[in-house]
Coordinates of C-alpha atoms in Angstrom, one line a residue:
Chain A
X1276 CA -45.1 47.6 39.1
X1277 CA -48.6 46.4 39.9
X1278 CA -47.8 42.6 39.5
X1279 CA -49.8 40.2 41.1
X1280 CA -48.3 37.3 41.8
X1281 CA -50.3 34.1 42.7
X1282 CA -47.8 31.1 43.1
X1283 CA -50.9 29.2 43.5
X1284 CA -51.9 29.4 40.6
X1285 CA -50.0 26.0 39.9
X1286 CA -51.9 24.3 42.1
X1287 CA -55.8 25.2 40.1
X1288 CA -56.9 23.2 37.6
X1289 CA -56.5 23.9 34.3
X1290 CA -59.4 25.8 31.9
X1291 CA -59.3 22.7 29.7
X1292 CA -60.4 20.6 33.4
X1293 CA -58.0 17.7 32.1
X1294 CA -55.4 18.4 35.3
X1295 CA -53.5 21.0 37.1
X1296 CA -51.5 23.4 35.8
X1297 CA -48.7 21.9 38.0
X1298 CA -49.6 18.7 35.8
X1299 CA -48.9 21.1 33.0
X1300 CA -45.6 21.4 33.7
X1301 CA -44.4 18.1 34.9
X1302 CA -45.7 16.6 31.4
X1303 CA -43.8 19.4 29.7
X1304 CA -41.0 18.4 32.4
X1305 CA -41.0 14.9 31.6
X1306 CA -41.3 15.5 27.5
X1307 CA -37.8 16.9 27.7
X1308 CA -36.0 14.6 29.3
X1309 CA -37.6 11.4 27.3
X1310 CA -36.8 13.8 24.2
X1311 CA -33.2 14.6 25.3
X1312 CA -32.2 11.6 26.8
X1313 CA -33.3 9.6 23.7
X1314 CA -32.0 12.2 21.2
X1315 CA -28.6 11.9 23.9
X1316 CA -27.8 8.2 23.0
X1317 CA -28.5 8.5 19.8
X1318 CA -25.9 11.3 19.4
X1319 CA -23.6 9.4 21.9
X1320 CA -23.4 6.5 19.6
X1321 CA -23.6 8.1 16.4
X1322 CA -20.8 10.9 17.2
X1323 CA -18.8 8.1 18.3
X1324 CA -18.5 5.5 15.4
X1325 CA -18.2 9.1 13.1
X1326 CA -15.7 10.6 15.2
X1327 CA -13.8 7.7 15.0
X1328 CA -14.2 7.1 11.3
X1329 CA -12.7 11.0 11.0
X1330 CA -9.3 9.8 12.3
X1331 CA -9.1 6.3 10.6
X1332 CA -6.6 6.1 7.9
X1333 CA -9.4 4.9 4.8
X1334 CA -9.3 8.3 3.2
X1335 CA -12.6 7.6 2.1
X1336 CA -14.3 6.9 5.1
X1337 CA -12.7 9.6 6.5
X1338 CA -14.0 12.2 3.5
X1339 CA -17.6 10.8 4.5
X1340 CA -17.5 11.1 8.3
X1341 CA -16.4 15.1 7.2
X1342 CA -18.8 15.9 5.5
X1343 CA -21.2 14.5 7.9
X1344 CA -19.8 16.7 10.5
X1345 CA -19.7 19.8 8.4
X1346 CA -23.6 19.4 6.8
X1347 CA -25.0 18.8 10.9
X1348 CA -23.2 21.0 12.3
X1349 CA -23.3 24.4 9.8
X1350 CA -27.2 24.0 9.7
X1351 CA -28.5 25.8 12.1
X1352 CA -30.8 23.7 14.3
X1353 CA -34.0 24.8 13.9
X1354 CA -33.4 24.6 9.9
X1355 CA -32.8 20.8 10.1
X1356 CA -36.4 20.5 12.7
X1357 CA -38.4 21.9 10.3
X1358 CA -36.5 19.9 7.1
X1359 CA -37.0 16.9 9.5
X1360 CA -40.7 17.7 10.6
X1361 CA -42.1 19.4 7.3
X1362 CA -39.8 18.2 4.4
X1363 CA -38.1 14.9 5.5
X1364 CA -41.9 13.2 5.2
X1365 CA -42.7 14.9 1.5
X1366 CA -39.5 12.8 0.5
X1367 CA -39.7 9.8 2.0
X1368 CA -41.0 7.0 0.0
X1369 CA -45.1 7.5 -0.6
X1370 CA -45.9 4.8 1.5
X1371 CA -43.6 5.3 4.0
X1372 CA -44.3 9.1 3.6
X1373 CA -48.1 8.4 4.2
X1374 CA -47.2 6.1 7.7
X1375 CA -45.3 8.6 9.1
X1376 CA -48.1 11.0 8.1
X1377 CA -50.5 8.9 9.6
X1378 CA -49.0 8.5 13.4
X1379 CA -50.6 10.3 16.1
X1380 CA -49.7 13.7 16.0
X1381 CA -47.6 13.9 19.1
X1382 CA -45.5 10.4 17.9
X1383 CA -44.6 12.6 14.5
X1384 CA -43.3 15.8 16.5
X1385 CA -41.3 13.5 18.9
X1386 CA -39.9 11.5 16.7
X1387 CA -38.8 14.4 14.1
X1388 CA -37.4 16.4 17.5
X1389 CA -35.3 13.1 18.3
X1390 CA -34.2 12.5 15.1
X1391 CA -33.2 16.2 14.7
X1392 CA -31.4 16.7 18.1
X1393 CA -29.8 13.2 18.1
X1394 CA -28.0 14.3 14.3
X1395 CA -27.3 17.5 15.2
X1396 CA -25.7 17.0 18.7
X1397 CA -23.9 13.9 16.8
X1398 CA -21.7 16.0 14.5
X1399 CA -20.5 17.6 17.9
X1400 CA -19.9 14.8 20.0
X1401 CA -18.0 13.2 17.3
X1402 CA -15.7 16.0 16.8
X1403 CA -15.2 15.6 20.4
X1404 CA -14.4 12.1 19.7
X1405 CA -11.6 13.3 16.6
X1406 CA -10.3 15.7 19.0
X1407 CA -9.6 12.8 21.9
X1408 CA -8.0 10.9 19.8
X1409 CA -6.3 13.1 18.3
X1410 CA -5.0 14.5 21.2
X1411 CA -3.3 10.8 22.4
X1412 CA 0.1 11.0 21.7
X1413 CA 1.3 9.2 18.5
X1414 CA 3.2 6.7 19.9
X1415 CA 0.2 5.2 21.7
X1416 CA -1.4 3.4 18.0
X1417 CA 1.9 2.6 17.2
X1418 CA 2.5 0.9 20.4
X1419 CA -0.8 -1.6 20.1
X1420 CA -0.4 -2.0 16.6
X1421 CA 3.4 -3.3 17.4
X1422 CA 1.9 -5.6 19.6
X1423 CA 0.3 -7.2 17.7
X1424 CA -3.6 -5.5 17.6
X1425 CA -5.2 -5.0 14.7
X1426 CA -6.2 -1.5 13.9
X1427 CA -10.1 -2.3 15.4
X1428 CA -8.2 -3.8 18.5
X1429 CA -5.8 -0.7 18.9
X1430 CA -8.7 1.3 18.9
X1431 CA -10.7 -0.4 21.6
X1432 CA -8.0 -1.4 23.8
X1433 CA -5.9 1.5 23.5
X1434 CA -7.3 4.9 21.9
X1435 CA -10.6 4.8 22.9
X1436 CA -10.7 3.9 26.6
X1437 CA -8.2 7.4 27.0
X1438 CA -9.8 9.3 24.4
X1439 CA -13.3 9.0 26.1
X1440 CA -11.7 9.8 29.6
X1441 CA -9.9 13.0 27.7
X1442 CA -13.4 14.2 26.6
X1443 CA -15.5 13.8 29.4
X1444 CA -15.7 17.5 30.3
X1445 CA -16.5 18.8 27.2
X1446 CA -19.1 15.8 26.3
X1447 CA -20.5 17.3 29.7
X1448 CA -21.3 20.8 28.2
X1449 CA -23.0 19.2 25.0
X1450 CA -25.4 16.6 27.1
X1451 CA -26.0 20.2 29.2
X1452 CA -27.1 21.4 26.0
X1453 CA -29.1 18.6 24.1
X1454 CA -32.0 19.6 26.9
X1455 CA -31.5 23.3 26.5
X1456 CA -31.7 22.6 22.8
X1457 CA -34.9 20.6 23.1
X1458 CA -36.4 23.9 23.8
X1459 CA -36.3 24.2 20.2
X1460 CA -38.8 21.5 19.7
X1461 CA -41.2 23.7 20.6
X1462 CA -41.6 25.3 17.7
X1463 CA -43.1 22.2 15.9
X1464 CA -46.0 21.7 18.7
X1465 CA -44.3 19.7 20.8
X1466 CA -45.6 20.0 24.2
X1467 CA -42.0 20.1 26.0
X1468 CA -41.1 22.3 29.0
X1469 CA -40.6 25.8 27.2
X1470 CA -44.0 24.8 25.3
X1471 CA -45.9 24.3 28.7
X1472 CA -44.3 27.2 30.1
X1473 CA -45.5 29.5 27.0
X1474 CA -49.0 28.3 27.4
X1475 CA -49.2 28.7 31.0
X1476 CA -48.9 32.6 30.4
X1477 CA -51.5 32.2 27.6
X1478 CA -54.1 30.4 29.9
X1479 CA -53.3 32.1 33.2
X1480 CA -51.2 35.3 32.2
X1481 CA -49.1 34.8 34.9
X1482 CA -45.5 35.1 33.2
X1483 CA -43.2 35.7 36.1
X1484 CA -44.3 32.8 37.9
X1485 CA -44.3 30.8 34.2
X1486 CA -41.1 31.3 33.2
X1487 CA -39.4 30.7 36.8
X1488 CA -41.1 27.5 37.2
X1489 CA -39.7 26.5 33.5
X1490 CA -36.5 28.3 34.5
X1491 CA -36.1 26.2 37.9
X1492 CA -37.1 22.9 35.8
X1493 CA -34.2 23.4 33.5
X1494 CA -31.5 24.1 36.3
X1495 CA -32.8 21.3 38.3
X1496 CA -32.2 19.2 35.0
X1497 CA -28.7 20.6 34.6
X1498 CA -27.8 20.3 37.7
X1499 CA -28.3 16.6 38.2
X1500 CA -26.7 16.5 34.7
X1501 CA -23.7 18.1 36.3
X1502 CA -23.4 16.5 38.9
X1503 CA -23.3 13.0 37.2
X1504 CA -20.9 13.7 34.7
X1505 CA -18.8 15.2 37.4
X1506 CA -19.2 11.6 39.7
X1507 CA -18.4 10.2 35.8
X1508 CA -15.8 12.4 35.8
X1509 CA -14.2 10.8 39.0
X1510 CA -14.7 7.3 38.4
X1511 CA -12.7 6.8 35.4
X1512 CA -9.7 9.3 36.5
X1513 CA -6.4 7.4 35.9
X1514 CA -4.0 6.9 38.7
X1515 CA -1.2 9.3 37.8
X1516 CA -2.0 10.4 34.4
X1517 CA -2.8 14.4 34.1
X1518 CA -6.3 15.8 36.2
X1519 CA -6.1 13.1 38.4
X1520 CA -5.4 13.6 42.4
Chain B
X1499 CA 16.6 -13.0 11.0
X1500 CA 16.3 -9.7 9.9
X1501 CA 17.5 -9.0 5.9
X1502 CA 16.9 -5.6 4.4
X1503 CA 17.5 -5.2 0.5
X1504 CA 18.3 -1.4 -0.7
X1505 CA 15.2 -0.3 1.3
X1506 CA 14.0 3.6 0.4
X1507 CA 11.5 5.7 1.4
X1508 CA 10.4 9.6 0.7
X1509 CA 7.6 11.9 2.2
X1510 CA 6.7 13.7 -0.7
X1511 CA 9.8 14.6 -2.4
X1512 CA 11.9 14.4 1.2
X1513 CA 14.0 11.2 1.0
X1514 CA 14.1 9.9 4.2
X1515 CA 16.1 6.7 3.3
X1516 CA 18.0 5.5 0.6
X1517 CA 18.8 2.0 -0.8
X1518 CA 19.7 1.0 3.2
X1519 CA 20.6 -2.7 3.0
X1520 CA 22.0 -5.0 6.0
X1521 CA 21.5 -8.3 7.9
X1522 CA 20.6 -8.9 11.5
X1523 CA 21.3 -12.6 12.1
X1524 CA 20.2 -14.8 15.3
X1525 CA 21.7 -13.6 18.5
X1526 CA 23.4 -10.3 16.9
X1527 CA 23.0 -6.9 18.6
X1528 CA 22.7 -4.6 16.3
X1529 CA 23.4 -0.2 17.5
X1530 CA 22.0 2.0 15.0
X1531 CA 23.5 5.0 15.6
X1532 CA 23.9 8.8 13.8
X1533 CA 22.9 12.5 13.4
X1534 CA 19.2 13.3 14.7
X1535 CA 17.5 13.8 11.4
X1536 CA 19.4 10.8 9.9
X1537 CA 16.6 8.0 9.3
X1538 CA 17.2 6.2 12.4
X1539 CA 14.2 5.4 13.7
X1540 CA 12.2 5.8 10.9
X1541 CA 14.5 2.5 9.4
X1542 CA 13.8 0.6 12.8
X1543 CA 10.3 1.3 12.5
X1544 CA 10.0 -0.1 8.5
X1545 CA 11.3 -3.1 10.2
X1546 CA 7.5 -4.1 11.6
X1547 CA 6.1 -2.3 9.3
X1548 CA 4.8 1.0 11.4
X1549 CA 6.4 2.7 8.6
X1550 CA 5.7 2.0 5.2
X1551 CA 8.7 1.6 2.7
X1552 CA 8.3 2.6 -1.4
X1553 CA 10.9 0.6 -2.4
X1554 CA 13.3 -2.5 -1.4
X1555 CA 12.3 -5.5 0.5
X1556 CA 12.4 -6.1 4.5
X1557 CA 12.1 -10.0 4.9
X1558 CA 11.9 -10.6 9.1
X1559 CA 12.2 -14.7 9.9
X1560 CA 11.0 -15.1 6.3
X1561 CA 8.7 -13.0 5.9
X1562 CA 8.1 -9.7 3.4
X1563 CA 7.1 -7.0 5.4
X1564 CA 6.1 -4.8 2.2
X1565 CA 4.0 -7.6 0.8
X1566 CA 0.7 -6.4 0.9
X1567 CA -0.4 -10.0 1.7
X1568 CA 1.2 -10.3 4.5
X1569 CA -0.3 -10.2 8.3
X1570 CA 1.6 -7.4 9.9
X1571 CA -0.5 -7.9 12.8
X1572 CA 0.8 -11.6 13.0
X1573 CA 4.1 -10.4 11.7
X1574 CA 4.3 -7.6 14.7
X1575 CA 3.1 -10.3 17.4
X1576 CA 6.5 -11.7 17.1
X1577 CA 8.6 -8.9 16.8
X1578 CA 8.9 -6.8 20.5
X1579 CA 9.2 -3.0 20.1
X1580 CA 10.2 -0.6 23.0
X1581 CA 9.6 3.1 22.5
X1582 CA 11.3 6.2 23.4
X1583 CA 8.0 7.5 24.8
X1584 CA 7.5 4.0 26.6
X1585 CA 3.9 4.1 25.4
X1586 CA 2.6 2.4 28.1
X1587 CA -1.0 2.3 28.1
X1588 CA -2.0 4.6 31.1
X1589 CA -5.6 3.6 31.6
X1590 CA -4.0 0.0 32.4
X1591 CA -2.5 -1.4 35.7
X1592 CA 1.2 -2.4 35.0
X1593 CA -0.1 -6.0 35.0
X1594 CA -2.9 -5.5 32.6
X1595 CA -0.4 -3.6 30.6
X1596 CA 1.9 -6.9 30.6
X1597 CA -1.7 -9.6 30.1
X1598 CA -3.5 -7.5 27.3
X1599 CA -1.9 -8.5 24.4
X1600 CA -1.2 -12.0 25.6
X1601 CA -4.8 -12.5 25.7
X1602 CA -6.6 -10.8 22.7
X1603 CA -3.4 -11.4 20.1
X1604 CA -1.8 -15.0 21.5
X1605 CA -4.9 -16.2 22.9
X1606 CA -3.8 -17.0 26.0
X1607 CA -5.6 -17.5 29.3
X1608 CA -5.7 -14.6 31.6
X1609 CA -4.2 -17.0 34.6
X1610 CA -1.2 -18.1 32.3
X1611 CA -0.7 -14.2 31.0
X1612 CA -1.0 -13.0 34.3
X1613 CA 1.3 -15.8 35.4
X1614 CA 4.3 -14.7 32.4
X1615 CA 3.5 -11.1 32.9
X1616 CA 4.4 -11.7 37.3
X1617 CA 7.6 -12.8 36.5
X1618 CA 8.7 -10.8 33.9
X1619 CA 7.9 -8.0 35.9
X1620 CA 10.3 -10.3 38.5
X1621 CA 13.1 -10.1 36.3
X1622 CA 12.8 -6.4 35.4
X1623 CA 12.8 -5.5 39.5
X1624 CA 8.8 -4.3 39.4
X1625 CA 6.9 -7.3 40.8
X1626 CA 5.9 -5.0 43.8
X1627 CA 4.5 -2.2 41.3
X1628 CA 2.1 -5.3 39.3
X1629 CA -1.2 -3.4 40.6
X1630 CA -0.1 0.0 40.0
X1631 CA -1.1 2.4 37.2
X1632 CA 2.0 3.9 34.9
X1633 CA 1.5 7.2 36.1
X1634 CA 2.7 6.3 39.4
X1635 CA 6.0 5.4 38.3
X1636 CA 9.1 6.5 37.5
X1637 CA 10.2 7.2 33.6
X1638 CA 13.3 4.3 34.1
X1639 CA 10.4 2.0 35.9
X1640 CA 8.1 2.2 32.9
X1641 CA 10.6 1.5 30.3
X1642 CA 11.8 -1.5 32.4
X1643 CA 7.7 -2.5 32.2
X1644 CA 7.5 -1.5 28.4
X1645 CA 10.7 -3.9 27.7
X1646 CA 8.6 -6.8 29.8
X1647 CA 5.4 -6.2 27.6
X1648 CA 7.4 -6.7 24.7
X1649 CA 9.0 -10.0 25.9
X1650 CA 5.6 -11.1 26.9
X1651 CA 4.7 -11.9 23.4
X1652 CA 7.4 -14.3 22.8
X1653 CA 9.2 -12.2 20.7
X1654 CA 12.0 -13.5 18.3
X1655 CA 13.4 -10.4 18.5
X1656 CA 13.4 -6.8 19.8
X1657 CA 13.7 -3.8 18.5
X1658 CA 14.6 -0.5 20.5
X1659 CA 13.6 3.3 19.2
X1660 CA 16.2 5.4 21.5
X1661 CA 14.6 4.0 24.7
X1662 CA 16.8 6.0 26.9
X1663 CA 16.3 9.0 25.2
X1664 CA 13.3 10.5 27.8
X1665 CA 15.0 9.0 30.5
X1666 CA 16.7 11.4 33.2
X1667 CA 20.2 10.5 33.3
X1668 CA 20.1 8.7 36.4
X1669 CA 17.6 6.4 35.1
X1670 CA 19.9 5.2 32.1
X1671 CA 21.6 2.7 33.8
X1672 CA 18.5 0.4 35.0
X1673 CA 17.6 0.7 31.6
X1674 CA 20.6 -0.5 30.0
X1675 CA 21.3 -2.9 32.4
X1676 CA 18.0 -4.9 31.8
X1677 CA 18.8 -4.6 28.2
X1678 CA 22.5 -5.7 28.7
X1679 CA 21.3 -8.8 30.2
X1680 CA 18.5 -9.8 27.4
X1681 CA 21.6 -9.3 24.9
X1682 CA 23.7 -11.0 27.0
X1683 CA 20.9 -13.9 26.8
X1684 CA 21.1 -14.2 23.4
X1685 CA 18.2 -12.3 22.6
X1686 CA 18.9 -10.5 18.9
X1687 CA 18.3 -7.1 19.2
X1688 CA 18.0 -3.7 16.7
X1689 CA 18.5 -0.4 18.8
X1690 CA 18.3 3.1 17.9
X1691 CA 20.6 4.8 20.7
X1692 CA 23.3 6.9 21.3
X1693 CA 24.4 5.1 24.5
X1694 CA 28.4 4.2 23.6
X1695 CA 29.1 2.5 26.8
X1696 CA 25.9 0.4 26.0
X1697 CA 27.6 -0.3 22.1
X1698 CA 31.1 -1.0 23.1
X1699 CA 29.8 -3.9 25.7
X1700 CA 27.1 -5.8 24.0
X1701 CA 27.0 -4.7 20.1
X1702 CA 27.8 -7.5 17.4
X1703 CA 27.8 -4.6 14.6
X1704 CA 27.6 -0.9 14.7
X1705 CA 25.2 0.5 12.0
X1706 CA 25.7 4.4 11.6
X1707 CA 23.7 6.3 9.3
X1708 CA 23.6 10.0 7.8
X1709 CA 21.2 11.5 5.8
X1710 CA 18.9 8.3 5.2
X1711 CA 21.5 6.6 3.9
X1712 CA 23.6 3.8 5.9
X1713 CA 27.1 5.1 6.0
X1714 CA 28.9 2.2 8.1
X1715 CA 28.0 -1.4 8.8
X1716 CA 30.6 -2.8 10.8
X1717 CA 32.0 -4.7 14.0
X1718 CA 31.9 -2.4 16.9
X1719 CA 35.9 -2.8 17.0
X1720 CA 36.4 -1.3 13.4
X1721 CA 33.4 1.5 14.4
X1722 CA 35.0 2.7 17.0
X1723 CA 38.6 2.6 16.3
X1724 CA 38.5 3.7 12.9
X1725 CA 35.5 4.7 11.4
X1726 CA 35.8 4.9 7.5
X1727 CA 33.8 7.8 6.9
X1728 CA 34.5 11.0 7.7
X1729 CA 31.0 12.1 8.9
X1730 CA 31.1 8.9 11.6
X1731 CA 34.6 10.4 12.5
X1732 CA 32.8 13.6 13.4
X1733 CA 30.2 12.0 15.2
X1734 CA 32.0 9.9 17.4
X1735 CA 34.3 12.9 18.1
X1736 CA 31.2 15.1 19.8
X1737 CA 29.6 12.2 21.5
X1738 CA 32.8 10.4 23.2
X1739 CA 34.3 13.5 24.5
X1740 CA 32.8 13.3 27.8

């Protein structure tokens, strides 16, 4: 295979002049992680107070925080970007419409990614959230509610601290793949990693070196990621209860 | 204290209790005993209200636990409630286990919970276990520590779900005995257990129930020298025999 490969090719400057390609990257680079970390506790908070509604005993609430779930999460996810992107501003109020319309550019595609990644990973974390509490033996609501705890003070003294511990590993995965979701963004113009790393090959046609660069920047990402869930992980292991040494 | 008026409840079309009706007064100590199956615990449970009733009345220290007006949180901060399961909460030192309540239902300081909860865990044996996590201790430790929650809160009285049920059997005993001596104290008491020996010594009445319905109510004396009812009969035949 003639290949030529030219790792210094990050280091020129770019045909538009504005910076180096390197540059390139690292704005791409630092796009996804303002766009999945925002989009991250958004979802975090979101998923919660739903996942919890999903196990309260208000059969209402309950029916609503379902059908949340089910209309996020059985959409596929770059559907609900371009309802959020393209449709969500045609039904908005005129006015408000128009506004949203009017932001710069790369303000609309952020803040329709966010929005987008934030609901979607939201419906996940939250069954997450059922499934903690869920998996809590029985007798632990009954035993703060005999005490004396209302339902709200049963659930924030005694469901919740154990039913977040419970789900740490899988909330792990789904924070792993908010950023390799963001990717998706890309598709709207947003000028996130996979974006940059797409039109590095259109201005330099240098693929390999493209896609390993983009490829590194997403490990390095995940593996931080990782690595802090996993010190998470550690720090809020309960003496003597299952998992812990 | 305690006066339950033809109380019945169904899941569905399953009747799980019939028109049960008895007294607990002051001091009493109260064995419910009978079949697995038989509405046992799910009765104990209607008592603070865990369990929801359809019909009947529960009045505890004058007040209707089926009112829908009532605060059953209130209601529940006076009643104590030991589990089979213990239920401790795991995330919690034994201490904090004791304070938690104290402080977000009673409103107590943290000093004077942490001050009740040291020497209840005193009386139950565990004041060297205060900073450990429930995990770390035995099954018979952690009921002893469930029974001290409980009396943290004051409670006017207690109510026991089988809580030697999960126990190996040579953690019974430390069990019971901690119980014994809270009956012994005057405390009045409602258990759900199948401990005789525990009965015979400390029991005011014996109630023995089959098939949701209360079949005997009676001093432990008539229970256990000559139950009425044939199914009791049966009962206490398999269960004394050894």
């Amino acid at each position: 295979m003639a290949y030529n490969w030219n790792w210094g090719v990050f280091l020129q400057p770019t045909a538009t002049g504005d910076d180096t390609y390197l540059g390139w990257m690292f704005y791409g680079f630092k796009m996804t992680i303002a766009l999945s970390l925002s989009a991250w506790l958004i979802a975090l908070a979101v998923g919660a107070v739903v996942g919890i509604l999903r196990t309260v005993p208000n059969k209402l609430l309950a029916g609503i925080a379902t059908a949340y779930v089910e209309v996020f999460r059985n959409i596929p996810l770059l559907v609900q970007l371009f309802l959020w992107y393209f449709v969500m501003p045609e039904l908005l109020p005129e006015q408000l419409g128009n506004a949203f319309k009017q932001t710069n550019p790369i303000l609309q595609q952020f803040l329709a990614s966010m929005v987008c990644l934030a609901l979607f990973t939201s419906a996940r974390v939250a069954e997450q959230v059922r499934s903690g509490i869920n998996s809590l033996p029985p007798g632990q609501k009954n035993a703060g509610l005999a005490m004396g705890f209302t339902l709200a003070q049963t659930y924030r003294h005694v469901l919740l601290p154990m039913a977040v511990r419970l789900i740490v590993p899988p909330l792990t995965s789904e924070f792993l793949n908010i950023f390799k979701n963001s990717a998706v963004c890309s598709t709207i113009g947003l000028l996130e990693l996979a974006a940059q790393g797409r039109q590095l090959v259109d201005y330099t046609a240098q693929p390999y070196e493209s896609f390993i660069a983009v490829t590194l920047a997403y490990l390095t990402i995940n593996v931080v990621v990782m690595f802090g869930m996993r010190w998470v992980e550690a720090r809020v292991r309960v003496p003597g209860y299952i998992g812990a040494k | 204290m305690i006066s339950m008026n033809k109380v019945s409840k169904h899941f569905g079309t399953f009747q799980v209790l019939t028109d049960c009706t008895t007294q607990v007064h002051k001091g009493e100590v109260i064995v419910v005993c009978g079949p697995s199956g038989s509405g046992k615990s799910t009765l104990i449970k209607c008592v603070n209200g865990l369990e929801p009733f359809q019909s009947g009345e529960i009045i505890v220290n004058g007040v209707s636990v089926g009112d829908p007006k009532t605060n059953l949180s209130k209601l529940r901060s006076t009643v104590g409630m030991v589990f089979q399961n213990f239920e401790l909460f795991p995330h919690m030192k034994i201490i904090d286990n004791l304070c938690i309540a104290q402080v977000k239902v009673l409103g107590r300081s943290l000093e004077q919970a942490r001050e009740k909860g040291s020497k209840l865990l005193e009386r139950v044996g565990l004041r060297e276990q205060a900073e450990k996590f429930p995990g770390q201790l035995s099954g018979g430790q952690q009921q002893r520590v469930a029974i001290a929650r409980a009396l943290a809160m004051d409670p006017i009285c207690m109510l026991f779900d089988e809580p030697t049920s999960a126990l190996d059997p040579e953690m019974v005993n430390e069990v019971l005995d901690v119980m014994t001596e809270l009956a012994q104290e005057g405390m009045t008491m409602m258990c759900v257990t199948h401990e005789m020996g525990f009965a015979r010594r400390v029991a005011s009445r014996v109630i023995f129930m089959d098939q949701g319905r209360i079949v005997e109510d009676d001093s432990k004396e008539a229970f256990f020298q000559n139950p009425r009812s044939e199914r009791a009969q049966q009962f206490l035949a398999k269960i004394l025999h050894h």
